[in-house]
């Protein structure tokens, strides 16, 4: 429950100019109180009422954590003078502050706000200095007004900082005119926040701004929540009407206006009217055009010696390729674009190594969507592999990919692994950076979950049949004894996994309840599995959950596992952010793309951009300044300030979706029931294939059987397949 502390600012201990995190000493009655949090810029002597909660800091003791505040304008002459002399206002020092108070008395602040030209009445203040003082005073007050204005509508301090940085002194006036502009302009502001502000400002529920914002947001939400690149027209109208709480007829008129103004794209697909956001529409068309163009460059690269090269590779590696695999290698030397897909143990990695041996020179580039996947690719091939973002060199003054149409990648071939994770925007950026004549090989498992971002790139390419592809189904001999591989294919084929074989690597542990399952998982992670793996490393064990909520959901399991695996300790400093405690050595995951976060590596490389799904460890905690340092799996080190903590979550337990592109020594997964839309064969298959040495399912046998039987894949609306077909048949 929120409490209030009111008093006079006695001392400003610390303030971050970037995040606005502040530590104040406040005199309240006879008591000096430490107040912390993101807040407007204050000066000593100001009277402020803070709302928030009392906290106990391990090092600094009792503090008041501020969530919002209200400022009382200085009223006494001494308070006004002290405020003006604080240094916040450029051009006003102690002497000038005294002169202003002497000249205007208790009206001094009113004069500076409403009649700043009167400052020229004071000796020594000319036109230029007067303008400087007035501008500084207005900027300082604008920042304060913005934060206090937004806090009154429940906007977090972190978002308030972003909004002020975007709009500066015009923030309040722009928001009052059209609060729905926040949705497009500020990352982290959704329709409901903007709508709450609008309603508080008295904006009509039937306003043009609101209805059009609701329609656009319904499409954006369909993309972010379900990966859709479009919605059928009728479905969009229904969802927008539900969101807005208005009849469908009221929404339909404004949809037409958005189409006519080209803010939305309308077309007909197979007799169904569909609506998309223009950038989604352009992205899928551009991908289709570039793929078809690249696939036309099909020249032989090996002078007819490919069969002998394959035979030499087989001999050196003591393997024998199947006819399908041989055909794939041959195709890689002849095709401008080749897609290779297959489940675990089907030899995708071996195939890639042979292709690199046969057709790959020194100028071949390897990439994957995540740091873990890139690292695994490097280990498997003996060549450097980068994340796609690093390959495309994100950053620069324009904060975008530096590798593009005008600055393409210099290589003869690009191999991209874990293609099931690549969404339409990353795919478009990749293809823009590939020169005509460069071969591209796309590798992935089409039976994995679709990407977190919008689109269904890998499946759409395969379904179209317009790009050469090879589907591997035969399991390599050396993999036949792995029950993980065998069970992955059984699950994918609709058969229940075989569990608990002696000397096996796939186990099931029964639990009577979700609570019992959670305790079993803790015991496995803390004691049994590290010893079983033979290295006593808890970091090699990853818990994956189908759900976010519930006793065995991501949130509760993370809190439980942190408490057991990394408990509080005097040598483990920590920070509290909302309901989450971040502690030294914690395993964490970055949960949203942040293209501006700076990183560095031990060898001196620097850059910007940390992305959704990156997993690392907390290596340093600065509790006083509220800073966290995280080192990610690819050795990038990132420092997070308070405003960026919202981009981090604990990663002792991950959702199955977040685990894509990663591989772990051991995977533990609760199977205790949940919504049928989450408990799918597709999801179980994805979880199982994340494990290298061991899988343990904990819970109910019936839930496993339900997941295997549930082959319903929630339809993802995407149009890349249709675009490719139109180009191929046109």
XYZ file of C-alpha atoms in Angstrom:
730
model
C 0.000 0.000 0.000
C 1.317 3.428 -0.966
C 2.444 5.782 1.808
C 3.392 9.485 1.809
C 6.401 11.383 3.059
C 6.446 15.185 2.875
C 9.273 17.532 3.700
C 11.946 19.953 2.550
C 14.875 18.781 0.433
C 17.950 19.086 2.599
C 20.593 17.570 0.312
C 20.842 16.030 -3.181
C 23.127 13.043 -2.632
C 23.100 11.601 -6.155
C 21.375 12.131 -9.474
C 21.806 10.320 -12.802
C 21.299 12.725 -15.719
C 20.384 9.804 -18.023
C 17.912 7.818 -15.933
C 16.872 10.546 -13.433
C 17.473 8.108 -10.577
C 17.957 10.331 -7.542
C 18.920 9.998 -3.893
C 17.704 12.828 -1.653
C 17.989 13.746 2.001
C 14.617 15.194 3.046
C 13.867 16.973 6.331
C 10.458 15.883 7.580
C 9.758 17.445 10.936
C 12.819 16.647 13.049
C 13.753 13.575 10.981
C 16.134 13.335 8.003
C 14.810 10.725 5.531
C 16.574 9.188 2.532
C 14.283 9.214 -0.536
C 15.239 7.293 -3.711
C 13.706 6.781 -7.140
C 13.298 8.314 -10.580
C 11.990 11.821 -10.139
C 12.142 15.332 -11.614
C 15.124 17.562 -11.001
C 14.769 19.233 -7.618
C 16.830 21.776 -5.757
C 17.673 22.102 -2.107
C 15.020 23.951 -0.152
C 12.045 22.764 -2.180
C 9.038 21.284 -0.405
C 7.878 17.975 -1.914
C 5.322 15.296 -1.051
C 6.537 11.804 -2.071
C 4.325 8.742 -2.569
C 5.821 5.240 -2.354
C 6.917 2.533 0.091
C 9.453 2.131 2.879
C 12.305 -0.272 2.067
C 15.281 -1.650 3.975
C 18.600 -1.366 2.149
C 21.240 -3.912 3.181
C 23.963 -1.258 3.328
C 22.198 2.078 3.797
C 19.316 1.083 6.037
C 15.769 2.422 5.963
C 14.818 4.363 2.812
C 11.670 5.659 1.159
C 11.261 4.468 -2.434
C 9.390 7.152 -4.385
C 6.889 6.186 -7.113
C 5.339 9.661 -7.614
C 5.631 13.135 -6.152
C 3.975 16.526 -5.905
C 5.892 19.788 -5.556
C 4.877 22.694 -3.360
C 6.014 25.960 -4.949
C 8.472 27.800 -2.672
C 6.523 30.528 -0.936
C 8.782 32.249 1.571
C 11.415 34.660 0.351
C 14.235 32.523 1.762
C 12.903 29.365 0.064
C 12.535 31.200 -3.278
C 16.071 32.572 -3.065
C 17.499 29.202 -2.109
C 15.690 27.550 -5.005
C 16.901 30.123 -7.552
C 20.458 29.887 -6.240
C 20.554 26.059 -6.469
C 22.355 25.992 -9.833
C 19.459 24.415 -11.726
C 18.787 27.577 -13.714
C 21.589 28.507 -16.079
C 22.729 32.097 -15.597
C 21.422 32.439 -12.017
C 23.854 32.211 -9.119
C 23.556 33.264 -5.476
C 24.019 36.985 -6.201
C 21.495 37.066 -9.070
C 18.997 35.010 -7.045
C 19.189 37.574 -4.252
C 18.676 40.436 -6.747
C 15.616 38.714 -8.305
C 14.005 38.175 -4.893
C 14.758 41.743 -3.842
C 13.212 43.064 -7.071
C 10.048 40.922 -7.259
C 9.578 39.494 -3.756
C 7.077 36.633 -3.491
C 6.126 37.127 -7.178
C 9.649 36.251 -8.358
C 8.775 32.792 -9.762
C 5.585 34.095 -11.395
C 7.566 36.834 -13.131
C 10.147 34.349 -14.400
C 7.438 32.078 -15.730
C 4.977 34.588 -17.209
C 6.939 37.818 -17.718
C 10.616 36.823 -18.063
C 11.423 40.015 -20.001
C 11.064 41.912 -16.678
C 14.347 40.357 -15.552
C 16.046 43.045 -17.651
C 14.915 45.510 -14.957
C 17.729 44.089 -12.824
C 21.173 45.616 -13.281
C 23.526 43.332 -15.149
C 20.829 41.302 -16.949
C 20.702 42.221 -20.615
C 18.641 40.783 -23.460
C 20.912 37.783 -24.150
C 21.279 36.778 -20.510
C 17.562 37.322 -19.909
C 16.716 34.936 -22.778
C 19.201 32.377 -21.426
C 17.678 32.472 -17.935
C 14.124 32.268 -19.291
C 14.945 29.271 -21.527
C 16.712 27.389 -18.707
C 13.865 28.104 -16.261
C 11.264 26.869 -18.766
C 13.180 23.664 -19.597
C 13.694 22.815 -15.939
C 10.035 23.379 -15.128
C 8.847 21.572 -18.263
C 10.694 18.384 -17.280
C 9.175 18.581 -13.832
C 5.682 19.293 -15.119
C 5.913 16.388 -17.574
C 6.880 13.836 -14.943
C 4.342 15.011 -12.394
C 1.646 15.297 -15.077
C 2.292 11.733 -16.293
C 2.635 10.233 -12.821
C -0.872 11.426 -12.053
C -2.086 9.100 -14.836
C -0.156 6.089 -13.595
C 2.750 6.381 -16.039
C 5.924 4.902 -14.550
C 8.934 7.145 -13.916
C 10.934 5.186 -16.514
C 8.353 5.873 -19.224
C 8.051 9.489 -18.086
C 11.788 9.915 -18.716
C 11.412 8.483 -22.248
C 8.440 10.749 -22.982
C 10.210 13.893 -21.799
C 13.330 13.055 -23.803
C 11.155 12.622 -26.912
C 8.969 15.725 -26.611
C 11.027 18.025 -24.322
C 9.151 21.186 -23.260
C 6.231 20.416 -25.606
C 5.411 17.126 -23.871
C 2.357 18.196 -21.903
C 0.788 20.229 -24.726
C 1.314 17.452 -27.290
C -0.120 14.792 -24.981
C -3.129 16.931 -24.085
C -3.837 17.445 -27.787
C -3.558 13.742 -28.704
C -2.378 11.261 -26.061
C -2.680 8.417 -28.589
C 0.465 9.624 -30.352
C 2.371 8.064 -27.411
C 1.612 4.585 -28.803
C 3.627 5.211 -31.975
C 6.263 7.497 -30.524
C 7.235 5.846 -27.225
C 8.352 2.239 -26.869
C 6.513 0.756 -23.892
C 3.312 2.821 -24.137
C 0.332 0.761 -25.227
C -3.213 1.678 -26.125
C -4.579 1.200 -22.625
C -2.105 3.643 -21.049
C -2.794 6.266 -23.725
C -6.531 5.630 -23.432
C -6.445 6.079 -19.650
C -4.739 9.449 -20.087
C -7.220 10.434 -22.803
C -10.242 9.585 -20.678
C -8.797 11.560 -17.743
C -8.354 14.533 -20.079
C -11.990 14.292 -21.144
C -11.385 13.104 -24.719
C -14.524 11.502 -26.146
C -14.744 7.738 -26.466
C -15.908 8.315 -30.067
C -13.077 10.662 -31.020
C -11.386 10.110 -34.353
C -7.988 9.874 -32.633
C -9.218 7.111 -30.324
C -10.925 4.955 -32.929
C -8.059 5.110 -35.397
C -5.503 4.466 -32.655
C -7.552 1.450 -31.514
C -7.591 -0.061 -35.003
C -3.852 0.387 -35.528
C -3.143 -0.940 -32.043
C -5.284 -4.038 -32.633
C -3.027 -4.896 -35.591
C 0.130 -4.124 -33.613
C -1.093 -6.295 -30.744
C -1.902 -9.137 -33.146
C 1.707 -8.945 -34.339
C 3.364 -8.725 -30.920
C 1.139 -11.273 -29.147
C 0.551 -13.801 -31.926
C 3.051 -13.025 -34.693
C 0.398 -12.120 -37.288
C 1.451 -9.939 -40.214
C -2.187 -9.217 -41.100
C -5.736 -9.842 -39.899
C -8.867 -10.653 -41.877
C -10.872 -7.434 -42.135
C -13.840 -8.739 -40.164
C -11.621 -10.097 -37.403
C -9.812 -6.763 -37.113
C -13.095 -4.877 -36.799
C -14.316 -7.302 -34.141
C -11.093 -7.084 -32.097
C -10.884 -3.298 -32.343
C -14.554 -2.891 -31.356
C -13.979 -5.119 -28.327
C -10.879 -3.135 -27.365
C -12.690 0.198 -27.724
C -15.963 -0.910 -26.166
C -17.891 0.388 -29.184
C -20.211 -1.142 -31.828
C -18.523 -2.612 -34.909
C -20.316 -0.121 -37.157
C -18.581 2.787 -35.411
C -15.205 1.201 -36.037
C -15.769 0.213 -39.669
C -16.027 3.805 -40.933
C -12.690 4.758 -39.416
C -11.015 1.658 -40.862
C -11.863 2.890 -44.340
C -10.377 6.298 -43.506
C -7.120 4.671 -42.374
C -6.921 2.681 -45.613
C -7.563 5.769 -47.747
C -4.856 7.702 -45.874
C -2.491 4.699 -46.405
C -1.924 4.229 -42.676
C -3.239 0.690 -43.231
C -2.979 -1.613 -46.251
C -6.030 -3.426 -47.632
C -6.043 -6.288 -50.148
C -7.883 -9.510 -50.997
C -6.275 -12.932 -50.458
C -8.128 -16.015 -51.690
C -11.385 -14.104 -51.646
C -10.912 -12.766 -48.093
C -10.439 -9.045 -47.384
C -7.346 -8.570 -45.203
C -5.715 -5.589 -43.501
C -2.058 -5.123 -42.631
C 0.297 -2.467 -41.376
C 2.167 -0.957 -44.339
C 5.628 -1.948 -43.080
C 4.553 -5.584 -42.661
C 3.117 -5.566 -46.180
C 6.302 -4.088 -47.648
C 8.581 -6.434 -45.672
C 6.978 -9.645 -46.954
C 6.955 -8.392 -50.553
C 10.588 -7.324 -50.326
C 11.665 -10.685 -48.854
C 9.872 -12.515 -51.662
C 11.469 -10.378 -54.393
C 14.980 -10.655 -52.971
C 14.744 -14.426 -52.396
C 13.546 -15.027 -55.933
C 16.284 -12.801 -57.348
C 19.009 -14.535 -55.316
C 17.718 -17.980 -56.293
C 18.238 -17.138 -59.979
C 22.001 -16.966 -59.531
C 22.703 -20.652 -59.976
C 26.169 -21.370 -61.252
C 28.362 -24.397 -60.552
C 31.264 -23.638 -58.250
C 33.318 -26.818 -58.226
C 34.161 -27.770 -61.825
C 32.398 -31.121 -61.603
C 34.473 -32.386 -58.692
C 31.684 -32.291 -56.114
C 31.149 -36.098 -55.908
C 34.841 -36.741 -55.260
C 34.936 -33.984 -52.663
C 31.932 -35.517 -50.882
C 33.567 -38.955 -50.967
C 36.747 -37.518 -49.448
C 34.772 -35.886 -46.649
C 32.940 -39.150 -45.926
C 36.221 -41.041 -45.801
C 37.903 -38.501 -43.504
C 34.940 -38.396 -41.112
C 34.001 -42.112 -41.228
C 30.426 -41.473 -42.334
C 28.196 -42.338 -45.264
C 25.701 -39.780 -46.538
C 22.233 -40.783 -47.643
C 21.113 -39.966 -51.213
C 19.055 -37.050 -49.802
C 22.095 -35.620 -48.064
C 24.276 -36.002 -51.149
C 21.628 -34.220 -53.190
C 21.571 -31.400 -50.637
C 25.335 -30.903 -50.859
C 25.182 -30.908 -54.662
C 22.305 -28.422 -54.577
C 24.309 -26.116 -52.302
C 26.931 -25.814 -55.040
C 24.368 -25.040 -57.725
C 21.607 -23.003 -56.086
C 21.610 -19.353 -55.177
C 19.331 -20.143 -52.217
C 18.983 -23.464 -50.408
C 16.857 -24.319 -47.363
C 17.884 -27.317 -45.238
C 15.440 -28.447 -42.588
C 15.284 -31.430 -40.273
C 14.848 -32.518 -36.682
C 17.551 -33.413 -34.132
C 20.043 -36.088 -35.120
C 19.327 -35.833 -38.841
C 22.797 -34.539 -39.602
C 22.212 -30.872 -40.360
C 25.527 -29.877 -38.761
C 27.506 -32.605 -40.533
C 25.876 -31.584 -43.790
C 26.859 -27.957 -43.275
C 30.440 -28.966 -42.504
C 30.601 -30.911 -45.763
C 29.149 -27.985 -47.725
C 31.791 -25.718 -46.197
C 34.431 -28.274 -47.160
C 33.192 -28.609 -50.731
C 32.027 -25.105 -51.636
C 33.144 -22.833 -48.867
C 36.227 -20.670 -49.128
C 37.676 -18.245 -46.629
C 34.971 -15.713 -47.417
C 32.035 -17.753 -46.056
C 30.039 -16.117 -43.252
C 28.128 -18.006 -40.546
C 25.335 -16.524 -38.438
C 22.445 -17.340 -36.110
C 19.718 -15.284 -34.387
C 21.051 -15.645 -30.813
C 24.407 -15.583 -29.078
C 24.007 -19.151 -27.827
C 23.110 -20.446 -31.276
C 26.057 -18.610 -32.839
C 28.424 -20.004 -30.216
C 27.142 -23.539 -30.851
C 27.575 -23.025 -34.595
C 31.186 -21.949 -34.078
C 31.915 -25.021 -31.955
C 30.353 -27.354 -34.534
C 32.102 -25.905 -37.595
C 35.392 -24.602 -36.242
C 34.653 -21.246 -37.902
C 33.596 -17.938 -36.418
C 29.839 -17.427 -36.272
C 28.115 -14.211 -35.284
C 24.635 -13.213 -34.278
C 22.721 -11.735 -37.187
C 22.706 -8.339 -35.502
C 26.488 -8.348 -35.152
C 26.945 -9.681 -38.674
C 24.825 -6.837 -40.034
C 26.652 -4.346 -37.769
C 23.816 -2.670 -35.976
C 24.574 0.844 -34.724
C 25.940 4.096 -36.097
C 24.476 7.559 -35.926
C 21.230 6.426 -37.552
C 20.903 3.466 -35.140
C 20.307 0.885 -37.840
C 22.095 -1.928 -39.643
C 25.280 -0.657 -41.279
C 25.290 -3.584 -43.694
C 22.603 -2.948 -46.279
C 21.974 -2.448 -50.007
C 24.590 0.305 -50.173
C 27.123 -1.556 -47.997
C 26.599 -5.284 -48.597
C 28.441 -8.135 -46.945
C 31.632 -9.149 -48.709
C 31.371 -12.920 -49.058
C 30.614 -15.743 -51.469
C 28.252 -17.679 -49.178
C 26.220 -17.071 -46.020
C 24.944 -19.877 -43.809
C 22.211 -18.995 -41.302
C 21.240 -21.490 -38.596
C 18.081 -21.616 -36.427
C 15.991 -20.041 -39.174
C 12.749 -20.899 -37.366
C 13.526 -17.948 -35.062
C 13.951 -15.326 -37.795
C 11.031 -12.916 -38.224
C 10.174 -10.860 -41.300
C 12.051 -7.725 -40.296
C 15.315 -9.478 -39.485
C 14.997 -11.510 -42.690
C 14.445 -8.356 -44.723
C 17.525 -6.715 -43.177
C 19.624 -9.806 -43.909
C 18.560 -10.014 -47.551
C 19.204 -6.304 -48.079
C 22.847 -6.923 -47.124
C 23.405 -9.786 -49.596
C 24.872 -9.003 -53.013
C 23.483 -10.656 -56.154
C 25.493 -13.803 -56.794
C 26.072 -14.571 -53.110
C 24.820 -17.996 -52.067
C 22.645 -18.210 -48.979
C 21.925 -21.430 -47.096
C 19.099 -21.319 -44.551
C 19.137 -24.065 -41.917
C 16.486 -24.823 -39.349
C 13.843 -27.124 -37.939
C 10.448 -26.285 -39.413
C 8.719 -28.191 -36.598
C 10.033 -25.803 -33.940
C 7.910 -22.989 -32.558
C 7.578 -19.976 -34.875
C 9.626 -16.817 -34.173
C 8.745 -14.520 -31.301
C 8.511 -11.652 -33.797
C 5.978 -11.364 -36.636
C 5.806 -13.674 -39.603
C 6.494 -17.311 -40.348
C 9.508 -17.026 -42.618
C 10.901 -20.569 -42.640
C 7.539 -22.336 -42.906
C 6.276 -19.937 -45.556
C 9.382 -20.439 -47.694
C 9.050 -24.213 -47.445
C 5.285 -24.220 -48.054
C 5.638 -22.102 -51.178
C 7.889 -24.652 -52.897
C 9.462 -21.783 -54.832
C 12.910 -22.047 -53.236
C 15.131 -25.167 -53.442
C 14.955 -27.083 -50.194
C 15.926 -30.383 -48.591
C 14.059 -32.012 -45.709
C 16.205 -34.446 -43.687
C 14.327 -37.259 -41.946
C 16.841 -40.074 -41.422
C 18.532 -40.215 -38.009
C 22.305 -40.660 -38.063
C 23.565 -44.009 -36.737
C 25.622 -42.371 -33.980
C 22.536 -40.711 -32.642
C 20.295 -43.765 -32.517
C 21.063 -44.531 -28.890
C 19.984 -41.047 -27.706
C 16.494 -41.237 -26.283
C 16.317 -37.438 -26.537
C 16.601 -37.693 -30.320
C 14.358 -40.764 -30.550
C 11.698 -39.208 -28.319
C 11.800 -35.892 -30.154
C 10.897 -37.724 -33.348
C 8.295 -39.847 -31.524
C 6.645 -36.695 -30.140
C 6.719 -35.034 -33.544
C 5.083 -38.127 -35.009
C 2.308 -38.184 -32.380
C 3.740 -40.963 -30.152
C 4.335 -40.725 -26.411
C 8.009 -40.583 -25.377
C 9.767 -43.626 -23.923
C 11.017 -42.696 -20.439
C 13.133 -43.982 -17.542
C 15.247 -46.499 -19.399
C 18.253 -47.661 -17.454
C 21.323 -45.676 -18.511
C 19.026 -43.459 -20.570
C 18.906 -39.688 -20.989
C 15.137 -39.095 -20.917
C 13.280 -39.332 -17.600
C 9.891 -38.687 -16.075
C 9.321 -37.887 -12.394
C 5.781 -38.130 -11.071
C 4.410 -35.376 -8.830
C 1.110 -35.351 -6.963
C 0.521 -31.604 -7.358
C 2.014 -28.476 -8.926
C 3.541 -27.611 -5.536
C 5.177 -31.043 -5.336
C 6.425 -30.661 -8.911
C 8.007 -27.298 -8.062
C 9.836 -28.784 -5.064
C 11.002 -31.736 -7.161
C 12.396 -29.323 -9.754
C 14.302 -27.414 -7.053
C 15.823 -30.647 -5.751
C 16.848 -31.711 -9.253
C 18.487 -28.357 -10.023
C 20.198 -27.944 -6.677
C 21.539 -31.404 -5.987
C 20.805 -34.334 -8.247
C 21.390 -33.128 -11.804
C 24.691 -31.253 -11.316
C 26.133 -34.434 -9.815
C 24.584 -36.562 -12.570
C 26.193 -34.373 -15.236
C 29.529 -34.860 -13.533
C 30.574 -31.241 -13.213
C 28.583 -29.960 -10.243
C 27.508 -26.999 -12.340
C 23.996 -25.742 -11.717
C 24.413 -23.463 -14.715
C 24.202 -26.431 -17.082
C 20.643 -27.179 -15.969
C 17.831 -25.127 -17.491
C 14.211 -25.196 -16.354
C 11.689 -24.557 -19.143
C 8.007 -23.936 -18.481
C 5.051 -23.921 -20.881
C 3.352 -21.110 -18.934
C 4.142 -17.730 -17.397
C 1.712 -17.974 -14.474
C 0.915 -20.510 -11.795
C 2.926 -22.530 -9.297
C 5.013 -24.048 -12.085
C 4.978 -20.963 -14.289
C 8.056 -18.933 -15.182
C 7.542 -16.188 -12.595
C 7.029 -18.364 -9.503
C 9.674 -20.926 -10.433
C 12.214 -18.149 -10.974
C 11.577 -16.718 -7.516
C 11.768 -20.174 -5.946
C 14.914 -21.226 -7.821
C 16.683 -17.937 -7.087
C 15.945 -18.345 -3.382
C 17.388 -21.861 -3.393
C 20.263 -21.555 -5.890
C 21.435 -17.998 -5.195
C 20.162 -17.063 -1.723
C 20.806 -13.737 0.035
C 24.337 -13.412 1.331
C 26.411 -10.594 2.752
C 28.868 -11.027 -0.117
C 26.108 -10.956 -2.764
C 24.833 -7.370 -3.180
C 21.359 -6.989 -4.648
C 18.876 -4.508 -6.045
C 15.098 -4.536 -5.856
C 13.082 -3.552 -8.930
C 9.329 -3.955 -8.575
C 8.685 -7.548 -7.512
C 12.099 -8.765 -8.690
C 15.345 -9.005 -6.749
C 18.503 -8.888 -8.881
C 21.464 -10.403 -7.040
C 25.140 -10.906 -7.895
C 25.586 -14.136 -9.938
C 21.899 -14.263 -10.915
C 21.057 -15.834 -14.240
C 19.099 -13.250 -16.284
C 17.500 -12.830 -19.707
C 17.023 -9.664 -21.753
C 13.348 -9.584 -22.783
C 13.031 -6.899 -25.467
C 15.118 -5.585 -28.320
C 17.058 -2.521 -27.167
C 19.051 -1.128 -30.055
C 20.710 1.562 -27.935
C 22.271 -0.398 -25.081
C 26.054 -0.213 -25.271
C 28.196 -3.338 -24.885
C 31.852 -4.264 -24.902
C 33.859 -7.482 -25.055
C 37.075 -8.516 -23.278
C 39.044 -8.101 -26.524
C 38.023 -4.434 -26.827
C 35.174 -4.692 -29.332
C 32.331 -2.224 -28.691
C 28.871 -1.779 -30.092
C 25.187 -1.199 -29.387
C 22.179 -3.479 -29.222
C 21.019 -6.182 -26.822
C 18.180 -8.372 -27.993
C 15.184 -10.339 -26.859
C 16.303 -13.752 -25.613
C 19.939 -12.953 -24.769
C 20.882 -14.854 -21.569
C 23.721 -13.958 -19.206
C 24.919 -13.600 -15.611
C 24.975 -10.614 -13.266
C 28.682 -9.935 -12.700
C 28.489 -6.690 -10.700
C 25.887 -4.905 -8.563
C 26.259 -1.223 -7.640
C 23.485 -0.830 -5.084
C 24.306 2.808 -4.288
C 24.034 4.015 -7.885
C 21.537 1.300 -8.908
C 23.605 -0.204 -11.691
C 23.798 -3.832 -12.856
C 26.489 -5.364 -15.030
C 25.579 -8.454 -17.064
C 27.891 -10.632 -19.136
C 26.153 -12.518 -21.931
C 27.029 -15.897 -23.401
C 28.913 -14.350 -26.326
C 31.146 -12.409 -23.864
C 29.400 -9.061 -24.377
C 29.255 -7.047 -21.153
C 26.404 -4.565 -20.630
C 25.757 -2.052 -17.849
C 22.098 -1.453 -16.959
C 20.890 1.676 -15.192
C 17.725 1.753 -13.120
C 15.433 2.751 -16.009
C 16.595 -0.292 -17.990
C 15.915 -2.913 -15.311
C 12.490 -3.461 -16.872
C 14.302 -5.091 -19.802
C 15.688 -7.870 -17.567
C 14.108 -10.945 -15.976
C 15.495 -13.838 -13.980
C 16.372 -16.811 -16.175
C 16.588 -19.787 -13.825
C 13.344 -20.734 -15.534
C 12.570 -19.695 -19.107
C 9.455 -20.025 -21.186
C 9.856 -22.574 -23.957
C 9.443 -19.755 -26.477
C 12.380 -17.853 -24.951
C 14.584 -20.956 -25.118
C 14.548 -21.125 -28.914
C 17.980 -21.020 -30.456
C 19.586 -22.225 -27.235
C 20.912 -25.607 -26.225
C 21.475 -26.770 -22.648
C 23.203 -29.759 -21.101
C 20.035 -30.668 -19.215
C 16.414 -29.510 -19.510
C 13.831 -29.851 -16.745
C 10.211 -29.132 -17.590
C 7.045 -29.160 -15.446
C 4.079 -30.934 -17.039
C 1.205 -30.224 -14.662
C -1.581 -29.014 -16.923
C -2.592 -25.623 -18.211
C -4.393 -23.950 -21.120
C -4.712 -26.303 -24.133
C -3.436 -23.549 -26.451
C -0.082 -23.710 -24.616
C 0.145 -27.448 -24.022
C 0.883 -28.488 -27.601
C 2.968 -31.129 -29.348
C 4.896 -28.352 -31.033
C 5.864 -26.818 -27.681
C 6.873 -30.156 -26.088
C 8.990 -30.987 -29.133
C 10.730 -27.616 -28.974
C 11.499 -28.030 -25.257
C 12.876 -31.542 -25.656
C 15.146 -30.556 -28.541
C 16.822 -27.872 -26.389
C 18.576 -30.601 -24.352
C 21.977 -31.984 -25.225
C 22.479 -34.707 -22.573
C 19.401 -35.025 -20.388
C 15.638 -34.352 -20.265
C 13.498 -34.642 -17.135
C 9.726 -34.102 -17.276
C 8.121 -33.521 -13.868
C 4.409 -33.801 -13.176
C 1.554 -35.795 -14.699
C 1.741 -38.521 -17.333
C -1.656 -37.461 -18.620
C -0.333 -33.961 -19.371
C 2.472 -35.428 -21.473
C -0.057 -37.535 -23.373
C -2.320 -34.489 -23.834
C 0.539 -32.450 -25.269
C 1.548 -35.203 -27.690
C -2.060 -35.568 -28.853
C -2.593 -31.801 -29.197
C -1.257 -31.116 -32.681
C -3.311 -27.979 -33.123
C -0.966 -25.222 -34.245
C -2.499 -21.831 -33.677
C -2.761 -20.278 -37.096
C -0.320 -17.467 -37.687
C -1.556 -15.077 -40.361
C 1.319 -14.394 -42.745
C 1.599 -13.783 -46.482
C 5.169 -14.569 -47.478
C 4.097 -17.902 -48.980
C 1.484 -16.169 -51.181
C 3.989 -13.479 -52.214
C 6.512 -16.111 -53.315
C 3.855 -18.044 -55.220
C 2.648 -14.887 -56.972
C 6.180 -14.051 -58.107
C 7.029 -17.633 -59.080
C 3.919 -18.150 -61.115
C 3.692 -14.649 -62.462
